[in-house]
Amino acid sequence: MTLEEAPQGVVDAVVVYDGRLLQVNAQGNGWWLPSGTAELAETPQATAARLVYELTGYLVDGSSLLRQEGPDGPGLADTESAVLCQLLSEDPSSEAKLAPDQVRWISFTEAIADAGLPEQVRVYLEGHMPV
């Protein structure tokens, strides 16, 4: 990847485990997906894994981009990426920036009901509901 190809915009980390979704309350203004911006020449997947670890202390893999449907078909928004992450550690590191009460796991059902959830994340969760 060249410096010109470095991702721009916000990366949302979609961390799923056992039918639940990870959310953070970093600023005291509600629960959201862990998110932030990429460092120079960092892929969205690497950004998601780094952000989750820095904020929550959980190790994740940042495995794949979630695609969204746009007016020209499937693709990614220029300003926002959602990255599916699989949990690699069940216990967070003690070096997390957020306190334990600023991190929560909610069911896919609860997450889908959230009006602020990005559409591509909602579609993914709906298709992966536990039976």
Coordinates of C-alpha atoms in Angstrom, one line a residue:
M1 CA 0.0 0.0 0.0
T2 CA 1.4 3.4 -0.9
L3 CA 0.9 6.5 1.2
E4 CA -1.7 7.8 -1.3
E5 CA -3.7 4.6 -0.7
A6 CA -3.9 5.1 3.1
P7 CA -7.5 4.9 4.2
Q8 CA -9.4 8.1 5.0
G9 CA -12.2 8.6 7.4
V10 CA -13.6 6.6 10.3
V11 CA -13.2 2.9 10.9
D12 CA -15.9 1.1 13.0
A13 CA -14.8 -2.1 14.6
V14 CA -17.6 -4.7 14.7
V15 CA -16.5 -7.2 17.4
V16 CA -18.8 -10.2 17.7
Y17 CA -18.6 -13.1 20.2
D18 CA -21.2 -15.7 21.1
G19 CA -24.1 -13.8 19.6
R20 CA -23.1 -10.5 21.2
L21 CA -21.7 -7.2 19.9
L22 CA -19.0 -5.1 21.7
Q23 CA -19.9 -1.4 22.4
V24 CA -18.0 1.3 24.2
N25 CA -19.1 4.5 25.9
A26 CA -15.9 6.5 25.5
Q27 CA -17.2 10.0 26.0
G28 CA -20.1 9.4 28.3
N29 CA -22.6 10.2 25.4
G30 CA -24.0 6.8 24.6
W31 CA -23.0 3.4 23.4
W32 CA -21.2 3.0 20.1
L33 CA -19.0 0.7 18.1
P34 CA -15.3 1.2 18.9
S35 CA -14.2 3.6 16.2
G36 CA -11.5 6.0 15.1
T37 CA -9.2 7.0 12.3
A38 CA -6.4 5.1 10.6
E39 CA -2.7 6.0 11.2
L40 CA -0.6 6.6 8.1
A41 CA -0.6 3.6 5.7
E42 CA -2.7 1.5 8.1
T43 CA -5.4 -0.7 6.6
P44 CA -8.9 -0.5 8.0
Q45 CA -8.5 -4.1 9.3
A46 CA -5.3 -3.1 11.2
T47 CA -7.0 0.1 12.4
A48 CA -10.0 -1.8 13.9
A49 CA -7.7 -4.3 15.7
R50 CA -5.6 -1.5 17.1
L51 CA -8.5 0.6 18.2
V52 CA -10.3 -2.3 20.0
Y53 CA -7.1 -3.1 21.9
E54 CA -6.3 0.5 22.8
L55 CA -9.8 1.2 24.0
T56 CA -10.9 -2.1 25.5
G57 CA -7.9 -4.3 26.0
Y58 CA -9.4 -7.1 23.9
L59 CA -7.3 -8.7 21.2
V60 CA -9.2 -9.1 17.9
D61 CA -8.3 -10.1 14.4
G62 CA -9.8 -7.3 12.2
S63 CA -10.6 -9.9 9.6
S64 CA -12.8 -8.4 6.9
L65 CA -14.5 -5.3 5.6
L66 CA -18.3 -5.3 5.7
R67 CA -19.7 -4.1 2.4
Q68 CA -22.6 -1.7 2.1
E69 CA -25.0 -1.2 -0.7
G70 CA -24.8 2.2 -2.4
P71 CA -26.5 3.7 -5.4
D72 CA -23.9 2.1 -7.7
G73 CA -24.1 -1.3 -6.0
P74 CA -22.0 -2.9 -3.3
G75 CA -19.0 -1.0 -2.1
L76 CA -17.6 1.0 0.8
A77 CA -18.3 4.6 1.8
D78 CA -15.4 6.9 1.1
T79 CA -15.5 8.2 4.6
E80 CA -16.4 5.2 6.7
S81 CA -15.4 1.5 6.9
A82 CA -16.9 -1.2 9.1
V83 CA -14.5 -4.1 9.9
L84 CA -15.7 -7.4 11.2
C85 CA -13.5 -8.5 14.1
Q86 CA -13.3 -11.9 15.8
L87 CA -12.5 -11.9 19.5
L88 CA -9.1 -13.6 20.2
S89 CA -9.0 -13.0 24.0
E90 CA -11.9 -13.4 26.4
D91 CA -10.2 -11.3 29.1
P92 CA -9.1 -7.7 28.3
S93 CA -5.7 -6.4 29.0
S94 CA -5.3 -4.1 32.0
E95 CA -3.8 -1.5 29.7
A96 CA -7.2 -0.4 28.1
K97 CA -8.0 3.3 28.0
L98 CA -11.6 2.7 29.0
A99 CA -12.8 1.5 32.4
P100 CA -14.7 -1.8 32.5
D101 CA -18.0 0.1 33.0
Q102 CA -17.4 1.9 29.7
V103 CA -17.4 -1.4 27.8
R104 CA -20.3 -3.7 27.3
W105 CA -21.5 -6.7 25.3
I106 CA -25.1 -6.6 23.9
S107 CA -27.1 -9.2 22.1
F108 CA -27.5 -9.0 18.3
T109 CA -31.2 -8.4 18.9
E110 CA -30.5 -5.3 21.1
A111 CA -27.9 -4.0 18.6
I112 CA -30.2 -4.4 15.6
A113 CA -32.9 -2.3 17.4
D114 CA -30.4 0.6 17.8
A115 CA -31.3 3.3 15.2
G116 CA -27.7 4.5 15.2
L117 CA -26.1 1.3 14.0
P118 CA -24.6 1.6 10.5
E119 CA -26.7 -0.2 7.9
Q120 CA -24.0 -2.7 6.8
V121 CA -23.5 -3.7 10.4
R122 CA -27.2 -4.2 10.9
V123 CA -27.4 -6.3 7.7
Y124 CA -24.5 -8.5 8.9
L125 CA -26.0 -9.0 12.4
E126 CA -29.4 -9.9 10.9
G127 CA -27.8 -12.5 8.8
H128 CA -25.9 -14.0 11.7
M129 CA -28.5 -14.2 14.4
P130 CA -27.9 -17.2 16.7
V131 CA -30.5 -19.9 16.5

